[in-house]
């Protein structure tokens, strides 16, 4: 009988030890905001890697070719961190860009020369504005510290990309979309209000108009 009591006490102690561990695991689960950010920034990376390849292959301006190579390198590195963190947090990532991002890639595949450069720069400007805003939203609203830290690490790179795009657009005579919330060259984009901007599209998901026309700035990831 004494042995049975001891076994019961041991079982109780084991259960007491498991309960805090289970509670800690539950706390570590990413919020919807964290999950959506990981998924969205992964799709941005997939888009940027492909768009970077296209810039190197089809860009008429050396500046477009150089930025394409830089973007591909930076977003490949960023995506390695995204995938590692998603694995740790058990977040399932999409395996392709969004429909809007794919539409932009299709348009880039169908143009060449100056038309390609113009469309590439304009779509990249819009995409980076959205990515910066989405990243700032994660920094201010994310609950999983590891995802917030990832966003904090990504933000300077995204801002540097945007600044380089603005400089290149000015060199090539390509209009830079201007709108409230657009990051200014050399500065940090203002963070959207808590809750995000109503109607803000997914990062990098703005579909540019037909090549040769000016692209409106995103309303606002």
PDB file of C-alpha atoms in Angstrom:
ATOM      1  CA  UNK A   1       0.000   0.000   0.000  1.00  0.00           C
ATOM      2  CA  UNK A   2       2.889   2.326   0.863  1.00  0.00           C
ATOM      3  CA  UNK A   3       4.386   1.702  -2.573  1.00  0.00           C
ATOM      4  CA  UNK A   4       1.112   2.645  -4.254  1.00  0.00           C
ATOM      5  CA  UNK A   5       0.966   5.898  -2.281  1.00  0.00           C
ATOM      6  CA  UNK A   6       4.515   6.736  -3.292  1.00  0.00           C
ATOM      7  CA  UNK A   7       3.708   6.081  -6.933  1.00  0.00           C
ATOM      8  CA  UNK A   8       0.670   8.324  -6.651  1.00  0.00           C
ATOM      9  CA  UNK A   9       2.759  11.103  -5.118  1.00  0.00           C
ATOM     10  CA  UNK A  10       5.387  10.712  -7.829  1.00  0.00           C
ATOM     11  CA  UNK A  11       2.729  10.920 -10.526  1.00  0.00           C
ATOM     12  CA  UNK A  12       1.328  14.046  -8.942  1.00  0.00           C
ATOM     13  CA  UNK A  13       4.774  15.670  -8.868  1.00  0.00           C
ATOM     14  CA  UNK A  14       5.305  14.805 -12.529  1.00  0.00           C
ATOM     15  CA  UNK A  15       1.976  16.373 -13.443  1.00  0.00           C
ATOM     16  CA  UNK A  16       2.843  19.500 -11.450  1.00  0.00           C
ATOM     17  CA  UNK A  17       6.068  19.732 -13.419  1.00  0.00           C
ATOM     18  CA  UNK A  18       4.303  19.273 -16.749  1.00  0.00           C
ATOM     19  CA  UNK A  19       1.661  21.932 -16.139  1.00  0.00           C
ATOM     20  CA  UNK A  20       4.047  24.935 -16.041  1.00  0.00           C
ATOM     21  CA  UNK A  21       5.879  23.597 -19.086  1.00  0.00           C
ATOM     22  CA  UNK A  22       2.625  23.292 -21.001  1.00  0.00           C
ATOM     23  CA  UNK A  23       1.619  26.771 -19.939  1.00  0.00           C
ATOM     24  CA  UNK A  24       4.978  28.170 -21.072  1.00  0.00           C
ATOM     25  CA  UNK A  25       4.579  26.444 -24.433  1.00  0.00           C
ATOM     26  CA  UNK A  26       1.120  27.974 -24.844  1.00  0.00           C
ATOM     27  CA  UNK A  27       2.482  31.455 -24.120  1.00  0.00           C
ATOM     28  CA  UNK A  28       5.210  30.956 -26.734  1.00  0.00           C
ATOM     29  CA  UNK A  29       2.689  30.423 -29.519  1.00  0.00           C
ATOM     30  CA  UNK A  30       2.775  33.350 -31.974  1.00  0.00           C
ATOM     31  CA  UNK A  31      -0.245  35.602 -32.277  1.00  0.00           C
ATOM     32  CA  UNK A  32      -2.204  36.044 -35.480  1.00  0.00           C
ATOM     33  CA  UNK A  33      -0.237  39.245 -36.074  1.00  0.00           C
ATOM     34  CA  UNK A  34       3.087  37.409 -35.686  1.00  0.00           C
ATOM     35  CA  UNK A  35       1.976  34.530 -37.904  1.00  0.00           C
ATOM     36  CA  UNK A  36       0.662  36.777 -40.657  1.00  0.00           C
ATOM     37  CA  UNK A  37       3.829  38.859 -40.621  1.00  0.00           C
ATOM     38  CA  UNK A  38       6.066  35.800 -41.010  1.00  0.00           C
ATOM     39  CA  UNK A  39       3.930  34.567 -43.890  1.00  0.00           C
ATOM     40  CA  UNK A  40       3.773  37.977 -45.567  1.00  0.00           C
ATOM     41  CA  UNK A  41       7.475  38.787 -45.284  1.00  0.00           C
ATOM     42  CA  UNK A  42       8.278  35.314 -46.628  1.00  0.00           C
ATOM     43  CA  UNK A  43       6.156  36.048 -49.696  1.00  0.00           C
ATOM     44  CA  UNK A  44       7.920  39.398 -50.049  1.00  0.00           C
ATOM     45  CA  UNK A  45      11.235  37.558 -50.027  1.00  0.00           C
ATOM     46  CA  UNK A  46      10.057  35.076 -52.663  1.00  0.00           C
ATOM     47  CA  UNK A  47       8.932  37.989 -54.842  1.00  0.00           C
ATOM     48  CA  UNK A  48      12.149  39.965 -54.341  1.00  0.00           C
ATOM     49  CA  UNK A  49      14.409  37.010 -55.114  1.00  0.00           C
ATOM     50  CA  UNK A  50      12.612  36.407 -58.426  1.00  0.00           C
ATOM     51  CA  UNK A  51      12.369  40.120 -59.251  1.00  0.00           C
ATOM     52  CA  UNK A  52      16.062  40.471 -58.466  1.00  0.00           C
ATOM     53  CA  UNK A  53      16.879  37.755 -60.977  1.00  0.00           C
ATOM     54  CA  UNK A  54      14.751  39.489 -63.604  1.00  0.00           C
ATOM     55  CA  UNK A  55      16.484  42.815 -62.964  1.00  0.00           C
ATOM     56  CA  UNK A  56      19.885  41.250 -63.540  1.00  0.00           C
ATOM     57  CA  UNK A  57      18.715  39.503 -66.705  1.00  0.00           C
ATOM     58  CA  UNK A  58      16.537  42.195 -68.297  1.00  0.00           C
ATOM     59  CA  UNK A  59      17.502  45.520 -66.759  1.00  0.00           C
ATOM     60  CA  UNK A  60      18.690  48.099 -69.271  1.00  0.00           C
ATOM     61  CA  UNK A  61      20.185  50.381 -66.629  1.00  0.00           C
ATOM     62  CA  UNK A  62      23.218  49.143 -64.704  1.00  0.00           C
ATOM     63  CA  UNK A  63      21.595  50.645 -61.623  1.00  0.00           C
ATOM     64  CA  UNK A  64      18.605  48.315 -62.028  1.00  0.00           C
ATOM     65  CA  UNK A  65      20.918  45.326 -62.492  1.00  0.00           C
ATOM     66  CA  UNK A  66      22.956  46.242 -59.420  1.00  0.00           C
ATOM     67  CA  UNK A  67      19.926  46.809 -57.193  1.00  0.00           C
ATOM     68  CA  UNK A  68      18.394  43.554 -58.410  1.00  0.00           C
ATOM     69  CA  UNK A  69      21.508  41.680 -57.330  1.00  0.00           C
ATOM     70  CA  UNK A  70      21.565  43.478 -53.975  1.00  0.00           C
ATOM     71  CA  UNK A  71      17.883  42.844 -53.300  1.00  0.00           C
ATOM     72  CA  UNK A  72      18.182  39.167 -54.154  1.00  0.00           C
ATOM     73  CA  UNK A  73      21.134  38.742 -51.795  1.00  0.00           C
ATOM     74  CA  UNK A  74      19.537  40.641 -48.913  1.00  0.00           C
ATOM     75  CA  UNK A  75      16.130  38.990 -49.198  1.00  0.00           C
ATOM     76  CA  UNK A  76      17.687  35.525 -49.513  1.00  0.00           C
ATOM     77  CA  UNK A  77      19.511  36.125 -46.236  1.00  0.00           C
ATOM     78  CA  UNK A  78      16.403  37.540 -44.593  1.00  0.00           C
ATOM     79  CA  UNK A  79      14.317  34.594 -45.724  1.00  0.00           C
ATOM     80  CA  UNK A  80      16.719  32.130 -44.158  1.00  0.00           C
ATOM     81  CA  UNK A  81      16.001  33.768 -40.798  1.00  0.00           C
ATOM     82  CA  UNK A  82      12.268  33.810 -41.529  1.00  0.00           C
ATOM     83  CA  UNK A  83      12.194  30.099 -42.361  1.00  0.00           C
ATOM     84  CA  UNK A  84      14.254  29.134 -39.311  1.00  0.00           C
ATOM     85  CA  UNK A  85      11.985  31.126 -37.013  1.00  0.00           C
ATOM     86  CA  UNK A  86       8.823  29.784 -38.646  1.00  0.00           C
ATOM     87  CA  UNK A  87      10.099  26.243 -38.069  1.00  0.00           C
ATOM     88  CA  UNK A  88      10.739  27.015 -34.398  1.00  0.00           C
ATOM     89  CA  UNK A  89       7.269  28.503 -33.932  1.00  0.00           C
ATOM     90  CA  UNK A  90       5.528  25.861 -36.064  1.00  0.00           C
ATOM     91  CA  UNK A  91       4.223  28.480 -38.518  1.00  0.00           C
ATOM     92  CA  UNK A  92       3.404  27.158 -41.984  1.00  0.00           C
ATOM     93  CA  UNK A  93       4.771  29.396 -44.739  1.00  0.00           C
ATOM     94  CA  UNK A  94       3.295  29.735 -48.253  1.00  0.00           C
ATOM     95  CA  UNK A  95       5.375  28.292 -51.065  1.00  0.00           C
ATOM     96  CA  UNK A  96       4.800  31.051 -53.619  1.00  0.00           C
ATOM     97  CA  UNK A  97       4.218  34.827 -53.823  1.00  0.00           C
ATOM     98  CA  UNK A  98       0.733  36.316 -53.567  1.00  0.00           C
ATOM     99  CA  UNK A  99      -1.450  36.535 -56.660  1.00  0.00           C
ATOM    100  CA  UNK A 100      -0.763  40.270 -56.937  1.00  0.00           C
ATOM    101  CA  UNK A 101       2.971  39.741 -56.616  1.00  0.00           C
ATOM    102  CA  UNK A 102       2.863  37.029 -59.285  1.00  0.00           C
ATOM    103  CA  UNK A 103       0.920  39.379 -61.537  1.00  0.00           C
ATOM    104  CA  UNK A 104       3.706  41.950 -61.230  1.00  0.00           C
ATOM    105  CA  UNK A 105       6.293  39.297 -62.059  1.00  0.00           C
ATOM    106  CA  UNK A 106       4.276  38.277 -65.122  1.00  0.00           C
ATOM    107  CA  UNK A 107       4.181  41.905 -66.291  1.00  0.00           C
ATOM    108  CA  UNK A 108       7.933  42.232 -65.782  1.00  0.00           C
ATOM    109  CA  UNK A 109       8.453  39.133 -67.882  1.00  0.00           C
ATOM    110  CA  UNK A 110       6.465  40.697 -70.716  1.00  0.00           C
ATOM    111  CA  UNK A 111       8.340  44.000 -71.045  1.00  0.00           C
ATOM    112  CA  UNK A 112      11.911  44.968 -71.860  1.00  0.00           C
ATOM    113  CA  UNK A 113      14.297  47.898 -72.159  1.00  0.00           C
ATOM    114  CA  UNK A 114      13.336  51.205 -70.564  1.00  0.00           C
ATOM    115  CA  UNK A 115       9.804  49.922 -70.084  1.00  0.00           C
ATOM    116  CA  UNK A 116      11.148  47.110 -67.903  1.00  0.00           C
ATOM    117  CA  UNK A 117      13.303  49.475 -65.853  1.00  0.00           C
ATOM    118  CA  UNK A 118      10.392  51.826 -65.244  1.00  0.00           C
ATOM    119  CA  UNK A 119       8.003  49.070 -64.225  1.00  0.00           C
ATOM    120  CA  UNK A 120      10.594  47.348 -62.046  1.00  0.00           C
ATOM    121  CA  UNK A 121      11.572  50.501 -60.149  1.00  0.00           C
ATOM    122  CA  UNK A 122       7.961  51.635 -59.685  1.00  0.00           C
ATOM    123  CA  UNK A 123       6.711  48.273 -58.451  1.00  0.00           C
ATOM    124  CA  UNK A 124       9.712  47.952 -56.132  1.00  0.00           C
ATOM    125  CA  UNK A 125       9.049  51.389 -54.657  1.00  0.00           C
ATOM    126  CA  UNK A 126       5.440  50.488 -53.917  1.00  0.00           C
ATOM    127  CA  UNK A 127       6.360  47.066 -52.570  1.00  0.00           C
ATOM    128  CA  UNK A 128       8.977  48.435 -50.210  1.00  0.00           C
ATOM    129  CA  UNK A 129       6.630  51.088 -48.831  1.00  0.00           C
ATOM    130  CA  UNK A 130       4.185  48.319 -47.948  1.00  0.00           C
ATOM    131  CA  UNK A 131       6.894  46.052 -46.542  1.00  0.00           C
ATOM    132  CA  UNK A 132       8.232  48.843 -44.328  1.00  0.00           C
ATOM    133  CA  UNK A 133       4.779  49.642 -42.994  1.00  0.00           C
ATOM    134  CA  UNK A 134       3.984  45.965 -42.332  1.00  0.00           C
ATOM    135  CA  UNK A 135       7.308  45.570 -40.534  1.00  0.00           C
ATOM    136  CA  UNK A 136       6.659  48.609 -38.362  1.00  0.00           C
ATOM    137  CA  UNK A 137       3.227  47.232 -37.514  1.00  0.00           C
ATOM    138  CA  UNK A 138       4.841  43.989 -36.352  1.00  0.00           C
ATOM    139  CA  UNK A 139       7.346  45.925 -34.234  1.00  0.00           C
ATOM    140  CA  UNK A 140       4.580  47.883 -32.524  1.00  0.00           C
ATOM    141  CA  UNK A 141       1.923  45.168 -32.289  1.00  0.00           C
ATOM    142  CA  UNK A 142       3.712  41.800 -32.337  1.00  0.00           C
ATOM    143  CA  UNK A 143       3.578  39.710 -29.157  1.00  0.00           C
ATOM    144  CA  UNK A 144       6.211  37.036 -29.884  1.00  0.00           C
ATOM    145  CA  UNK A 145       9.551  38.685 -29.100  1.00  0.00           C
ATOM    146  CA  UNK A 146      11.530  36.609 -31.586  1.00  0.00           C
ATOM    147  CA  UNK A 147       9.289  37.763 -34.455  1.00  0.00           C
ATOM    148  CA  UNK A 148       9.452  41.366 -33.266  1.00  0.00           C
ATOM    149  CA  UNK A 149      13.258  41.124 -33.181  1.00  0.00           C
ATOM    150  CA  UNK A 150      13.240  39.748 -36.716  1.00  0.00           C
ATOM    151  CA  UNK A 151      11.180  42.729 -37.854  1.00  0.00           C
ATOM    152  CA  UNK A 152      13.536  45.120 -36.069  1.00  0.00           C
ATOM    153  CA  UNK A 153      16.461  43.533 -37.895  1.00  0.00           C
ATOM    154  CA  UNK A 154      14.688  43.654 -41.263  1.00  0.00           C
ATOM    155  CA  UNK A 155      13.541  47.287 -41.052  1.00  0.00           C
ATOM    156  CA  UNK A 156      16.919  49.008 -41.707  1.00  0.00           C
ATOM    157  CA  UNK A 157      17.498  46.790 -44.750  1.00  0.00           C
ATOM    158  CA  UNK A 158      14.057  47.532 -46.181  1.00  0.00           C
ATOM    159  CA  UNK A 159      14.526  51.255 -45.558  1.00  0.00           C
ATOM    160  CA  UNK A 160      17.958  51.206 -47.224  1.00  0.00           C
ATOM    161  CA  UNK A 161      16.400  49.462 -50.226  1.00  0.00           C
ATOM    162  CA  UNK A 162      13.711  52.121 -50.467  1.00  0.00           C
ATOM    163  CA  UNK A 163      16.239  54.946 -50.249  1.00  0.00           C
ATOM    164  CA  UNK A 164      18.337  53.351 -53.010  1.00  0.00           C
ATOM    165  CA  UNK A 165      15.219  52.980 -55.172  1.00  0.00           C
ATOM    166  CA  UNK A 166      14.312  56.645 -54.733  1.00  0.00           C
ATOM    167  CA  UNK A 167      17.827  57.666 -55.765  1.00  0.00           C
ATOM    168  CA  UNK A 168      17.726  55.391 -58.806  1.00  0.00           C
ATOM    169  CA  UNK A 169      14.269  56.615 -59.803  1.00  0.00           C
ATOM    170  CA  UNK A 170      15.507  60.205 -59.712  1.00  0.00           C
ATOM    171  CA  UNK A 171      18.510  59.284 -61.855  1.00  0.00           C
ATOM    172  CA  UNK A 172      16.303  57.568 -64.427  1.00  0.00           C
ATOM    173  CA  UNK A 173      13.588  60.229 -64.403  1.00  0.00           C
ATOM    174  CA  UNK A 174      10.982  57.874 -62.981  1.00  0.00           C
ATOM    175  CA  UNK A 175       8.312  59.570 -60.814  1.00  0.00           C
ATOM    176  CA  UNK A 176       8.443  58.559 -57.157  1.00  0.00           C
ATOM    177  CA  UNK A 177       4.940  57.884 -55.787  1.00  0.00           C
ATOM    178  CA  UNK A 178       4.117  60.256 -52.954  1.00  0.00           C
ATOM    179  CA  UNK A 179       1.477  59.582 -50.353  1.00  0.00           C
ATOM    180  CA  UNK A 180       0.879  59.903 -46.639  1.00  0.00           C
ATOM    181  CA  UNK A 181       3.010  57.329 -44.877  1.00  0.00           C
ATOM    182  CA  UNK A 182       5.544  57.007 -47.684  1.00  0.00           C
ATOM    183  CA  UNK A 183       9.029  56.823 -46.166  1.00  0.00           C
ATOM    184  CA  UNK A 184      11.189  59.800 -47.020  1.00  0.00           C
ATOM    185  CA  UNK A 185      14.628  59.179 -48.520  1.00  0.00           C
ATOM    186  CA  UNK A 186      17.240  58.764 -45.804  1.00  0.00           C
ATOM    187  CA  UNK A 187      14.600  58.590 -43.054  1.00  0.00           C
ATOM    188  CA  UNK A 188      12.378  56.085 -41.360  1.00  0.00           C
ATOM    189  CA  UNK A 189       8.858  55.560 -42.565  1.00  0.00           C
ATOM    190  CA  UNK A 190       6.205  56.552 -40.028  1.00  0.00           C
ATOM    191  CA  UNK A 191       4.551  53.625 -38.344  1.00  0.00           C
ATOM    192  CA  UNK A 192       0.873  53.078 -39.121  1.00  0.00           C
ATOM    193  CA  UNK A 193      -1.658  53.710 -36.408  1.00  0.00           C
ATOM    194  CA  UNK A 194      -2.422  50.817 -34.051  1.00  0.00           C
ATOM    195  CA  UNK A 195      -4.512  48.244 -35.813  1.00  0.00           C
ATOM    196  CA  UNK A 196      -2.881  48.927 -39.159  1.00  0.00           C
ATOM    197  CA  UNK A 197      -4.094  51.085 -41.982  1.00  0.00           C
ATOM    198  CA  UNK A 198      -7.503  50.122 -43.309  1.00  0.00           C
ATOM    199  CA  UNK A 199      -7.241  48.686 -46.765  1.00  0.00           C
ATOM    200  CA  UNK A 200      -3.452  48.276 -46.695  1.00  0.00           C
ATOM    201  CA  UNK A 201      -2.515  45.522 -49.155  1.00  0.00           C
ATOM    202  CA  UNK A 202      -0.088  42.739 -48.370  1.00  0.00           C
ATOM    203  CA  UNK A 203       3.584  43.721 -48.553  1.00  0.00           C
ATOM    204  CA  UNK A 204       4.781  43.862 -52.138  1.00  0.00           C
ATOM    205  CA  UNK A 205       1.314  43.126 -53.392  1.00  0.00           C
ATOM    206  CA  UNK A 206       0.500  46.324 -55.242  1.00  0.00           C
ATOM    207  CA  UNK A 207      -0.245  45.685 -58.894  1.00  0.00           C
ATOM    208  CA  UNK A 208       1.238  48.391 -61.113  1.00  0.00           C
ATOM    209  CA  UNK A 209      -0.810  49.732 -64.009  1.00  0.00           C
ATOM    210  CA  UNK A 210      -0.017  48.958 -67.592  1.00  0.00           C
ATOM    211  CA  UNK A 211       3.632  49.621 -68.425  1.00  0.00           C
ATOM    212  CA  UNK A 212       4.357  53.182 -69.444  1.00  0.00           C
ATOM    213  CA  UNK A 213       1.823  54.808 -67.115  1.00  0.00           C
ATOM    214  CA  UNK A 214       2.574  56.292 -63.738  1.00  0.00           C
ATOM    215  CA  UNK A 215       1.867  54.024 -60.823  1.00  0.00           C
ATOM    216  CA  UNK A 216      -0.104  55.542 -57.952  1.00  0.00           C
ATOM    217  CA  UNK A 217       1.430  55.148 -54.531  1.00  0.00           C
ATOM    218  CA  UNK A 218      -0.016  52.478 -52.239  1.00  0.00           C
ATOM    219  CA  UNK A 219      -2.699  53.621 -49.878  1.00  0.00           C
ATOM    220  CA  UNK A 220      -1.641  53.158 -46.573  1.00  0.00           C
ATOM    221  CA  UNK A 221       2.769  46.790 -45.419  1.00  0.00           C
TER     222      UNK A 221
END
